Amino acid sequence: VTDRVQLGVSFILEPGAAGSIEVVTANDKNDLFPPGKSVSSDRITIIDCNGRCGVSSPTTSVSNPSNAALIETWNDWHPVHSFVDAPHNDTEHGNTQVVEPPEVIVTHRYEAAATSHCPGSNLDLDTTMLTIEGARRPLAIHRCYAKCSVAEPCTDGAWCHCDGFLSAHDGPTSNALCLPAAELRELCDRLPECLSVDVSRHGPRGFLNSRTCTTAEQGFTPDYDYQEKKEPMMD
C-alpha cells in the first residue's frame, strides 16, 4: 500500500486493554512530517485479519477511537507526534489555557421585525466569551474596530467583512460586529446569553443583544432589522 513506512511489522495488543501503535518511517524516507507541518497527513486504519488493505472497511472490534467502524473516523484521527515547539512549551511561558472540546451548536429559528432594533441591549464584546479554534476568546475579536481599524488593512475576506465598518461610529468600545447576518445568528446560537440580533440592512454588520424587545420597546431605524431568537429548529 505504501513504501513510506517500515512494513512487515507485527503489533500485538492485549484484548480489552488500551494500547498504541507506533508507525516508523522507512529508512530512505524523511517526509512523514512535511516541512512546516507538525502532524503528518498520513493515517492508519485497523481492519480484520482476513480483510484486504485498501478495500475492506475498518474492524468493528476496536472501541477507541469512537465510531472506529467508520473510515471517516480514521481519516480525521491524526497521529500523536514527538515534535516539540520550544517557544510554545507551557512550562516556559506559563500558558495554562485549556483546549475546549468542540461545541454542539443548536440552530434556532429567528423572527424578524423590519426597520427596528432593540435599544440598550448590546452584549459587551469584551466580557462575552465563546470557543474559537479550541480556546475561550472574547467576542471582541469580531469587533469592527478591531478588525478594520486597528488591523487596517484587513486582507482576509472570509474574516474581515469590513464593508460593515463605519469609521464615524466604530471606536474601541463599540459593540458593532462586522459579520454577515447568518454568522451573527450563528454566534447568537452559540451564546445562551444572546436573545436577539440587530442586523444591518446595508452590509455585514450587526449587534448581539442580551434581551428581547416587544414591539412597543423596539426602536425605529431604517438601517437595521431586529431578529428575535426563538425555539430550536428540528432536524
XYZ file of N, CA and C in Angstrom:
705
model
N 0.826 -1.199 0.000
C 0.000 0.000 0.000
C 0.862 1.252 0.000
N 1.979 1.240 0.742
C 2.853 2.410 0.800
C 4.273 1.957 1.050
N 5.234 2.752 0.601
C 6.636 2.470 0.893
C 7.221 3.526 1.827
N 6.336 4.331 2.433
C 6.791 5.432 3.274
C 7.083 5.000 4.709
N 6.613 3.811 5.095
C 6.854 3.334 6.460
C 7.443 1.934 6.410
N 7.996 1.506 7.531
C 8.541 0.159 7.634
C 7.399 -0.847 7.725
N 7.389 -1.786 6.780
C 6.344 -2.802 6.730
C 6.874 -4.107 7.323
N 6.040 -5.130 7.326
C 6.466 -6.421 7.861
C 6.614 -6.421 9.371
N 5.889 -5.521 10.041
C 5.952 -5.423 11.499
C 4.642 -5.935 12.082
N 4.706 -6.734 13.138
C 3.511 -7.243 13.797
C 3.275 -6.492 15.099
N 2.053 -6.051 15.317
C 1.678 -5.378 16.555
C 0.764 -6.318 17.338
N 1.129 -6.602 18.578
C 0.343 -7.499 19.428
C -0.230 -6.684 20.575
N -1.565 -6.593 20.623
C -2.244 -5.826 21.656
C -3.080 -6.750 22.530
N -3.116 -6.461 23.808
C -3.893 -7.271 24.729
C -5.377 -6.972 24.559
N -6.203 -7.987 24.330
C -7.646 -7.755 24.170
C -8.246 -7.077 25.397
N -9.080 -6.062 25.153
C -9.751 -5.379 26.241
C -8.909 -4.352 26.967
N -7.660 -4.173 26.555
C -6.778 -3.213 27.217
C -6.393 -2.109 26.245
N -6.077 -0.940 26.797
C -5.636 0.166 25.955
C -4.264 -0.134 25.374
N -4.036 0.312 24.157
C -2.756 0.072 23.511
C -2.471 1.143 22.486
N -1.306 1.109 21.902
C -0.932 2.087 20.885
C -0.106 1.414 19.810
N -0.036 2.072 18.663
C 0.732 1.560 17.525
C 1.695 2.653 17.079
N 2.950 2.305 16.976
C 3.960 3.259 16.519
C 4.383 2.902 15.099
N 4.116 3.812 14.186
C 4.481 3.614 12.784
C 5.781 4.367 12.522
N 6.777 3.646 12.008
C 8.110 4.218 11.831
C 8.388 4.431 10.349
N 8.971 5.570 10.023
C 9.285 5.882 8.627
C 10.326 4.922 8.072
N 10.218 4.660 6.794
C 11.221 3.832 6.129
C 12.569 4.536 6.162
N 13.633 3.758 6.090
C 14.974 4.308 6.260
C 15.312 5.391 5.249
N 14.793 5.273 4.015
C 15.152 6.239 2.980
C 14.075 7.307 2.791
N 13.120 7.398 3.755
C 12.047 8.386 3.653
C 12.162 9.370 4.824
N 12.019 10.632 4.535
C 12.080 11.639 5.604
C 10.942 12.644 5.507
N 9.848 12.235 4.839
C 8.773 13.201 4.584
C 7.470 12.832 5.293
N 7.547 12.001 6.357
C 6.317 11.719 7.099
C 5.753 12.993 7.709
N 6.660 13.895 8.100
C 6.248 15.190 8.614
C 6.807 16.253 7.672
N 6.015 16.685 6.697
C 6.498 17.633 5.688
C 6.963 18.936 6.320
N 7.864 19.678 5.629
C 8.341 20.956 6.159
C 7.175 21.889 6.458
N 7.243 22.532 7.633
C 6.200 23.479 8.001
C 4.978 22.856 8.631
N 4.938 21.532 8.746
C 3.782 20.863 9.346
C 4.254 19.998 10.500
N 3.522 20.062 11.622
C 3.936 19.300 12.796
C 3.234 17.957 12.887
N 2.185 17.742 12.087
C 1.453 16.485 12.103
C 1.362 15.945 10.684
N 1.704 14.688 10.523
C 1.656 14.071 9.211
C 0.221 13.989 8.705
N 0.069 14.056 7.397
C -1.253 13.875 6.790
C -1.560 12.398 6.564
N -0.583 11.508 6.849
C -0.812 10.075 6.716
C -1.707 9.565 7.832
N -2.495 8.535 7.534
C -3.386 7.947 8.520
C -3.285 6.423 8.447
N -3.731 5.760 9.523
C -3.806 4.305 9.520
C -5.258 3.887 9.693
N -5.545 2.651 9.355
C -6.856 2.051 9.604
C -6.628 0.619 10.064
N -7.392 0.168 11.035
C -7.286 -1.216 11.506
C -8.448 -2.007 10.914
N -8.104 -3.081 10.197
C -9.123 -3.936 9.590
C -9.019 -5.339 10.182
N -9.995 -6.174 9.921
C -9.953 -7.548 10.427
C -8.835 -8.329 9.744
N -8.383 -9.414 10.387
C -7.220 -10.166 9.906
C -7.461 -10.790 8.537
N -8.707 -11.066 8.206
C -8.994 -11.645 6.889
C -9.425 -10.589 5.881
N -9.250 -9.338 6.231
C -9.620 -8.249 5.321
C -8.517 -7.944 4.329
N -8.857 -7.071 3.391
C -7.900 -6.687 2.351
C -7.639 -5.191 2.451
N -6.368 -4.847 2.624
C -5.995 -3.458 2.830
C -6.387 -2.612 1.628
N -7.019 -1.469 1.909
C -7.451 -0.581 0.842
C -8.810 -0.917 0.286
N -9.365 -2.059 0.710
C -10.669 -2.488 0.199
C -11.656 -2.687 1.344
N -11.216 -3.390 2.387
C -12.110 -3.731 3.497
C -12.381 -2.519 4.386
N -13.563 -2.530 4.997
C -13.924 -1.493 5.951
C -13.168 -1.702 7.257
N -13.074 -0.657 8.090
C -12.410 -0.827 9.389
C -13.104 -1.887 10.240
N -12.350 -2.484 11.129
C -12.898 -3.510 12.013
C -13.920 -2.922 12.975
N -14.839 -3.740 13.408
C -15.814 -3.317 14.415
C -15.371 -3.732 15.818
N -14.169 -4.287 15.940
C -13.697 -4.823 17.224
C -12.865 -3.831 18.022
N -12.754 -2.600 17.534
C -11.959 -1.582 18.211
C -12.894 -0.571 18.860
N -12.652 -0.254 20.135
C -13.516 0.688 20.853
C -12.944 2.097 20.916
N -11.684 2.254 20.636
C -11.054 3.577 20.640
C -10.213 3.735 19.384
N -10.515 4.723 18.535
C -11.404 5.863 18.747
C -12.888 5.491 18.654
N -13.736 6.393 19.104
C -15.176 6.182 18.986
C -15.561 6.095 17.513
N -16.579 5.304 17.219
C -17.041 5.100 15.837
C -15.923 4.565 14.949
N -15.141 3.645 15.508
C -13.979 3.126 14.783
C -14.359 2.328 13.539
N -15.612 1.916 13.417
C -16.025 1.150 12.246
C -16.229 2.034 11.020
N -16.130 3.336 11.180
C -16.314 4.267 10.069
C -14.960 4.728 9.553
N -14.758 4.682 8.254
C -13.482 5.116 7.679
C -13.261 6.608 7.913
N -14.372 7.389 8.021
C -14.238 8.825 8.260
C -13.557 9.105 9.599
N -13.789 8.210 10.568
C -13.160 8.376 11.877
C -11.648 8.315 11.766
N -11.159 7.346 11.007
C -9.706 7.187 10.850
C -9.121 8.302 9.994
N -9.895 8.808 9.040
C -9.411 9.928 8.223
C -9.131 11.147 9.083
N -9.925 11.334 10.146
C -9.802 12.521 10.990
C -8.952 12.289 12.230
N -8.459 11.071 12.412
C -7.713 10.733 13.632
C -6.222 10.925 13.375
N -5.715 12.108 13.751
C -4.309 12.400 13.445
C -3.381 11.713 14.445
N -2.149 11.465 14.059
C -1.213 10.758 14.945
C -0.709 11.649 16.071
N -0.338 11.004 17.174
C 0.401 11.698 18.231
C 1.835 11.841 17.742
N 2.408 13.017 17.878
C 3.741 13.223 17.313
C 4.725 13.650 18.396
N 6.012 13.548 18.083
C 7.057 13.866 19.051
C 7.649 15.240 18.820
N 7.082 16.013 17.886
C 7.607 17.337 17.580
C 7.453 18.261 18.798
N 8.492 18.980 19.155
C 8.465 19.912 20.271
C 8.727 21.314 19.751
N 7.790 22.211 19.998
C 7.932 23.606 19.595
C 8.277 24.393 20.855
N 9.561 24.607 21.083
C 10.033 25.135 22.363
C 9.372 26.435 22.795
N 9.188 27.429 21.895
C 8.569 28.682 22.353
C 7.147 28.513 22.868
N 6.480 27.393 22.487
C 5.113 27.181 22.929
C 5.019 26.187 24.084
N 6.150 25.905 24.713
C 6.158 24.997 25.848
C 5.492 25.688 27.035
N 4.402 25.121 27.533
C 3.632 25.769 28.597
C 4.469 26.092 29.824
N 5.434 25.217 30.156
C 6.219 25.447 31.362
C 7.166 26.621 31.189
N 7.432 27.027 29.942
C 8.333 28.147 29.711
C 7.602 29.482 29.788
N 6.401 29.557 29.179
C 5.732 30.866 29.174
C 4.508 30.912 30.076
N 4.269 29.842 30.837
C 3.218 29.887 31.831
C 1.810 29.868 31.285
N 1.632 29.455 30.058
C 0.295 29.413 29.472
C -0.460 28.200 30.015
N -1.571 28.455 30.692
C -2.363 27.366 31.246
C -3.696 27.245 30.523
N -3.763 27.768 29.313
C -5.009 27.749 28.548
C -5.432 26.316 28.262
N -6.684 26.024 28.495
C -7.227 24.694 28.276
C -7.921 24.655 26.923
N -7.624 23.627 26.140
C -8.297 23.459 24.863
C -9.707 22.952 25.115
N -10.683 23.702 24.641
C -12.077 23.355 24.869
C -12.532 22.289 23.880
N -13.435 21.397 24.281
C -13.969 20.403 23.346
C -14.847 21.085 22.305
N -15.056 20.445 21.157
C -15.910 21.038 20.124
C -17.313 21.302 20.655
N -17.885 22.414 20.220
C -19.228 22.771 20.645
C -20.278 22.008 19.847
N -21.399 21.786 20.478
C -22.581 21.298 19.774
C -23.487 22.509 19.578
N -23.589 22.981 18.345
C -24.332 24.203 18.059
C -25.782 23.849 17.745
N -26.694 24.451 18.492
C -28.122 24.252 18.265
C -28.640 25.447 17.484
N -29.143 25.213 16.286
C -29.653 26.282 15.440
C -31.079 26.640 15.848
N -31.322 27.931 15.986
C -32.631 28.414 16.390
C -33.353 29.116 15.237
N -34.652 29.194 15.372
C -35.452 29.991 14.447
C -35.404 31.448 14.911
N -35.394 32.375 13.944
C -35.379 33.801 14.269
C -36.591 34.473 13.629
N -37.240 35.309 14.419
C -38.406 36.054 13.948
C -37.990 37.503 13.745
N -38.183 38.031 12.524
C -37.652 39.339 12.167
C -38.718 40.425 12.223
N -38.273 41.613 12.601
C -39.093 42.824 12.524
C -38.284 43.850 11.751
N -38.785 44.259 10.595
C -38.040 45.150 9.713
C -37.921 46.551 10.301
N -36.833 47.213 9.946
C -36.540 48.603 10.333
C -36.719 48.833 11.831
N -36.173 47.916 12.610
C -36.272 48.016 14.067
C -34.968 47.553 14.713
N -34.793 47.935 15.979
C -33.676 47.416 16.771
C -34.111 47.381 18.218
N -33.288 46.724 19.051
C -33.591 46.573 20.471
C -32.659 47.503 21.252
N -33.123 48.670 21.664
C -32.241 49.691 22.248
C -31.629 49.260 23.582
N -30.391 49.679 23.800
C -29.731 49.490 25.085
C -29.544 48.064 25.525
N -29.368 47.159 24.584
C -29.356 45.730 24.928
C -28.107 44.999 24.464
N -27.114 45.697 23.908
C -25.956 45.028 23.315
C -25.167 44.210 24.323
N -24.758 43.022 23.916
C -23.800 42.248 24.705
C -22.460 42.969 24.714
N -21.776 42.945 25.840
C -20.440 43.527 25.953
C -19.443 42.592 25.285
N -18.812 43.062 24.225
C -17.916 42.199 23.454
C -16.657 41.815 24.229
N -16.263 42.614 25.206
C -15.028 42.340 25.936
C -15.210 41.287 27.017
N -16.431 41.144 27.524
C -16.665 40.187 28.610
C -17.425 38.947 28.158
N -17.993 38.984 26.951
C -18.713 37.820 26.427
C -17.714 36.889 25.757
N -17.655 35.646 26.227
C -16.658 34.696 25.747
C -17.318 33.587 24.941
N -16.572 33.060 23.962
C -17.012 31.890 23.220
C -15.789 31.105 22.782
N -16.009 29.853 22.398
C -14.910 28.987 21.980
C -14.621 29.192 20.504
N -13.380 29.576 20.199
C -12.931 29.770 18.820
C -11.624 29.025 18.645
N -11.605 28.083 17.703
C -10.419 27.273 17.432
C -9.901 26.611 18.706
N -10.832 26.094 19.529
C -10.456 25.307 20.685
C -10.097 26.088 21.927
N -10.208 27.427 21.895
C -9.855 28.228 23.067
C -10.948 29.250 23.352
N -11.102 29.602 24.630
C -12.072 30.610 25.018
C -11.521 31.996 24.687
N -12.273 32.750 23.908
C -11.833 34.075 23.475
C -12.985 35.059 23.611
N -12.663 36.350 23.788
C -13.739 37.347 23.862
C -14.362 37.570 22.493
N -15.638 37.864 22.495
C -16.351 38.148 21.252
C -15.761 39.361 20.540
N -14.962 40.136 21.265
C -14.363 41.354 20.712
C -13.441 41.089 19.528
N -13.031 39.851 19.300
C -12.172 39.598 18.137
C -12.921 39.854 16.834
N -14.257 39.890 16.889
C -15.060 40.198 15.701
C -15.520 41.653 15.683
N -15.065 42.458 16.640
C -15.436 43.875 16.680
C -14.961 44.570 15.406
N -15.836 45.363 14.807
C -15.476 46.056 13.563
C -14.209 46.891 13.734
N -14.136 47.601 14.826
C -12.986 48.479 15.055
C -11.691 47.679 15.115
N -11.723 46.530 15.812
C -10.515 45.713 15.962
C -10.064 45.138 14.628
N -11.027 44.693 13.822
C -10.676 44.036 12.561
C -10.356 45.026 11.453
N -11.017 46.172 11.461
C -10.992 47.036 10.277
C -10.346 48.390 10.504
N -9.959 48.693 11.749
C -9.260 49.941 12.016
C -7.908 49.666 12.648
N -7.912 48.943 13.768
C -6.651 48.598 14.426
C -5.797 47.731 13.518
N -6.434 46.768 12.842
C -5.695 45.826 11.989
C -5.661 46.273 10.534
N -5.982 47.510 10.253
C -6.037 48.006 8.878
C -4.682 47.876 8.194
N -4.594 47.464 6.925
C -5.736 46.929 6.171
C -5.941 45.437 6.449
N -7.190 45.057 6.695
C -7.529 43.652 6.904
C -7.734 43.021 5.532
N -6.995 41.954 5.245
C -6.985 41.406 3.887
C -7.655 40.050 3.755
N -8.032 39.429 4.866
C -8.678 38.117 4.811
C -10.180 38.325 4.641
N -10.653 38.212 3.392
C -12.052 38.497 3.104
C -13.022 37.648 3.882
N -12.670 36.386 4.145
C -13.561 35.494 4.862
C -13.648 35.858 6.335
N -12.723 36.665 6.829
C -12.680 37.036 8.238
C -13.081 38.493 8.463
N -12.639 39.388 7.573
C -12.738 40.819 7.845
C -14.161 41.372 7.763
N -14.796 41.247 6.598
C -16.131 41.808 6.354
C -16.156 43.301 6.685
N -15.129 44.007 6.236
C -15.001 45.419 6.591
C -15.952 46.324 5.821
N -16.754 45.777 4.929
C -17.808 46.589 4.316
C -18.800 47.065 5.369
N -18.818 46.398 6.517
C -19.726 46.786 7.586
C -19.138 47.783 8.574
N -17.874 48.175 8.386
C -17.202 49.103 9.298
C -17.628 50.538 9.016
N -18.050 51.247 10.058
C -18.429 52.654 9.947
C -17.451 53.472 10.783
N -16.485 54.084 10.107
C -15.400 54.761 10.820
C -15.897 55.903 11.692
N -17.023 56.501 11.316
C -17.539 57.626 12.097
C -18.207 57.171 13.389
N -18.542 55.886 13.491
C -19.258 55.366 14.655
C -18.446 54.368 15.468
N -17.599 53.587 14.806
C -16.970 52.451 15.469
C -15.644 52.845 16.108
N -15.612 52.807 17.427
C -14.401 53.080 18.177
C -14.005 51.882 19.014
N -13.034 52.039 19.911
C -12.515 50.911 20.699
C -13.546 50.234 21.583
N -14.611 50.955 21.971
C -15.613 50.367 22.859
C -16.912 50.028 22.134
N -16.933 50.189 20.834
C -18.142 49.885 20.067
C -18.451 48.393 20.128
N -19.728 48.057 20.191
C -20.141 46.652 20.207
C -20.557 46.157 18.831
N -20.240 46.922 17.793
C -20.589 46.526 16.430
C -19.707 45.369 15.969
N -20.342 44.343 15.397
C -19.642 43.173 14.860
C -19.691 43.210 13.346
N -18.557 43.050 12.701
C -18.514 43.015 11.244
C -18.609 41.560 10.781
N -19.831 41.101 10.624
C -20.123 39.736 10.203
C -21.426 39.734 9.414
N -21.569 38.806 8.437
C -22.840 38.678 7.716
C -23.954 38.211 8.651
N -25.190 38.388 8.214
C -26.352 38.065 9.040
C -26.337 36.615 9.516
N -25.997 35.678 8.634
C -26.006 34.262 9.003
C -24.987 33.967 10.096
N -23.819 34.615 10.046
C -22.788 34.385 11.054
C -23.147 35.070 12.372
N -23.852 36.186 12.309
C -24.334 36.823 13.530
C -25.317 35.904 14.250
N -26.219 35.308 13.484
C -27.188 34.384 14.093
C -26.486 33.147 14.645
N -25.458 32.674 13.955
C -24.720 31.506 14.453
C -24.043 31.823 15.783
N -23.456 33.015 15.894
C -22.858 33.411 17.171
C -23.917 33.469 18.262
N -25.065 34.018 17.938
C -26.154 34.100 18.907
C -26.607 32.695 19.319
N -26.641 31.767 18.366
C -26.998 30.387 18.681
C -26.026 29.778 19.688
N -24.764 30.164 19.595
C -23.732 29.583 20.445
C -23.679 30.209 21.835
N -24.355 31.325 22.018
C -24.290 32.044 23.281
C -25.651 32.022 23.976
N -25.787 31.311 25.090
C -27.075 31.290 25.800
C -27.545 32.679 26.217
N -26.588 33.583 26.469
C -26.952 34.926 26.909
C -27.417 35.819 25.772
N -27.289 35.366 24.534
C -27.762 36.137 23.382
C -29.208 35.755 23.081
N -30.092 36.762 23.073
C -31.516 36.506 22.870
C -32.072 37.176 21.619
N -31.305 38.077 21.019
C -31.765 38.718 19.788
C -30.583 39.338 19.063
N -30.809 39.729 17.798
C -29.753 40.284 16.961
C -30.307 41.493 16.198
N -29.539 42.570 16.146
C -29.845 43.697 15.278
C -28.955 43.571 14.049
N -29.556 43.359 12.877
C -28.816 43.060 11.654
C -28.905 44.237 10.687
N -27.758 44.703 10.211
C -27.731 45.822 9.271
C -28.400 45.438 7.956
N -29.105 46.389 7.377
C -29.740 46.191 6.070
C -28.801 46.543 4.926
N -27.581 47.012 5.234
C -26.697 47.547 4.207
C -25.371 46.802 4.056
N -25.107 45.829 4.911
C -23.838 45.126 4.783
C -23.590 44.216 5.971
N -22.394 43.609 6.016
C -22.060 42.635 7.076
C -21.785 43.322 8.410
N -22.842 43.601 9.148
C -22.715 44.376 10.381
C -23.919 44.085 11.271
N -23.691 44.082 12.583
C -24.811 43.888 13.488
C -24.388 43.895 14.940
N -25.380 43.671 15.814
C -25.166 43.677 17.258
C -25.902 42.486 17.867
N -25.274 41.834 18.839
C -25.930 40.784 19.606
C -26.501 41.395 20.879
N -27.710 40.986 21.238
C -28.409 41.574 22.380
C -28.644 40.556 23.492
N -28.658 41.063 24.717
C -28.836 40.208 25.890
C -30.296 40.055 26.282
N -31.214 40.665 25.542
C -32.629 40.547 25.862
C -33.460 40.652 24.590
N -34.730 40.385 24.714
C -35.663 40.582 23.613
C -36.413 41.895 23.839
N -36.995 42.430 22.785
C -37.771 43.662 22.866
C -39.161 43.424 22.286
N -40.168 43.827 23.022
C -41.521 43.776 22.478
C -41.648 44.804 21.366
N -42.734 44.743 20.631
C -42.954 45.705 19.555
C -42.919 47.125 20.085
N -43.493 47.329 21.255
C -43.514 48.667 21.844
C -42.121 49.128 22.269
N -41.256 48.186 22.644
C -39.914 48.543 23.103
C -38.940 48.751 21.959
N -39.240 48.200 20.802
C -38.323 48.306 19.668
C -38.211 49.749 19.188
N -37.001 50.111 18.803
C -36.775 51.440 18.263
C -36.775 51.407 16.749
N -37.290 52.459 16.122
C -37.309 52.522 14.667
C -35.939 52.924 14.135
N -35.494 52.261 13.088
C -34.297 52.632 12.352
C -34.428 52.106 10.937
N -34.136 52.926 9.930
C -34.224 52.438 8.557
C -33.057 51.533 8.162
N -32.085 51.387 9.069
C -30.831 50.717 8.708
C -30.681 49.311 9.273
N -31.586 48.874 10.166
C -31.438 47.570 10.816
C -32.764 46.822 10.853
N -32.641 45.502 10.926
C -33.780 44.627 11.195
C -33.539 43.937 12.529
N -34.549 43.916 13.356
C -34.483 43.222 14.642
C -34.864 41.766 14.432
N -34.016 40.834 14.905
C -34.283 39.409 14.749
C -34.245 38.751 16.124
N -35.385 38.187 16.526
C -35.519 37.613 17.858
C -35.308 36.100 17.830
N -34.463 35.628 18.720
C -34.138 34.202 18.835
C -35.337 33.443 19.398
N -35.759 32.412 18.685
C -36.911 31.627 19.094
C -36.487 30.199 19.439
N -37.399 29.252 19.236
C -37.154 27.872 19.636
C -36.124 27.208 18.720
N -35.441 26.173 19.221
C -34.502 25.425 18.375
C -35.211 24.814 17.176
N -34.512 24.773 16.056
C -35.056 24.177 14.842
C -34.857 22.668 14.885
N -35.831 21.920 14.438
C -35.728 20.461 14.429
C -35.023 20.020 13.164
N -34.227 18.943 13.271
C -33.545 18.391 12.086
C -34.544 17.772 11.122
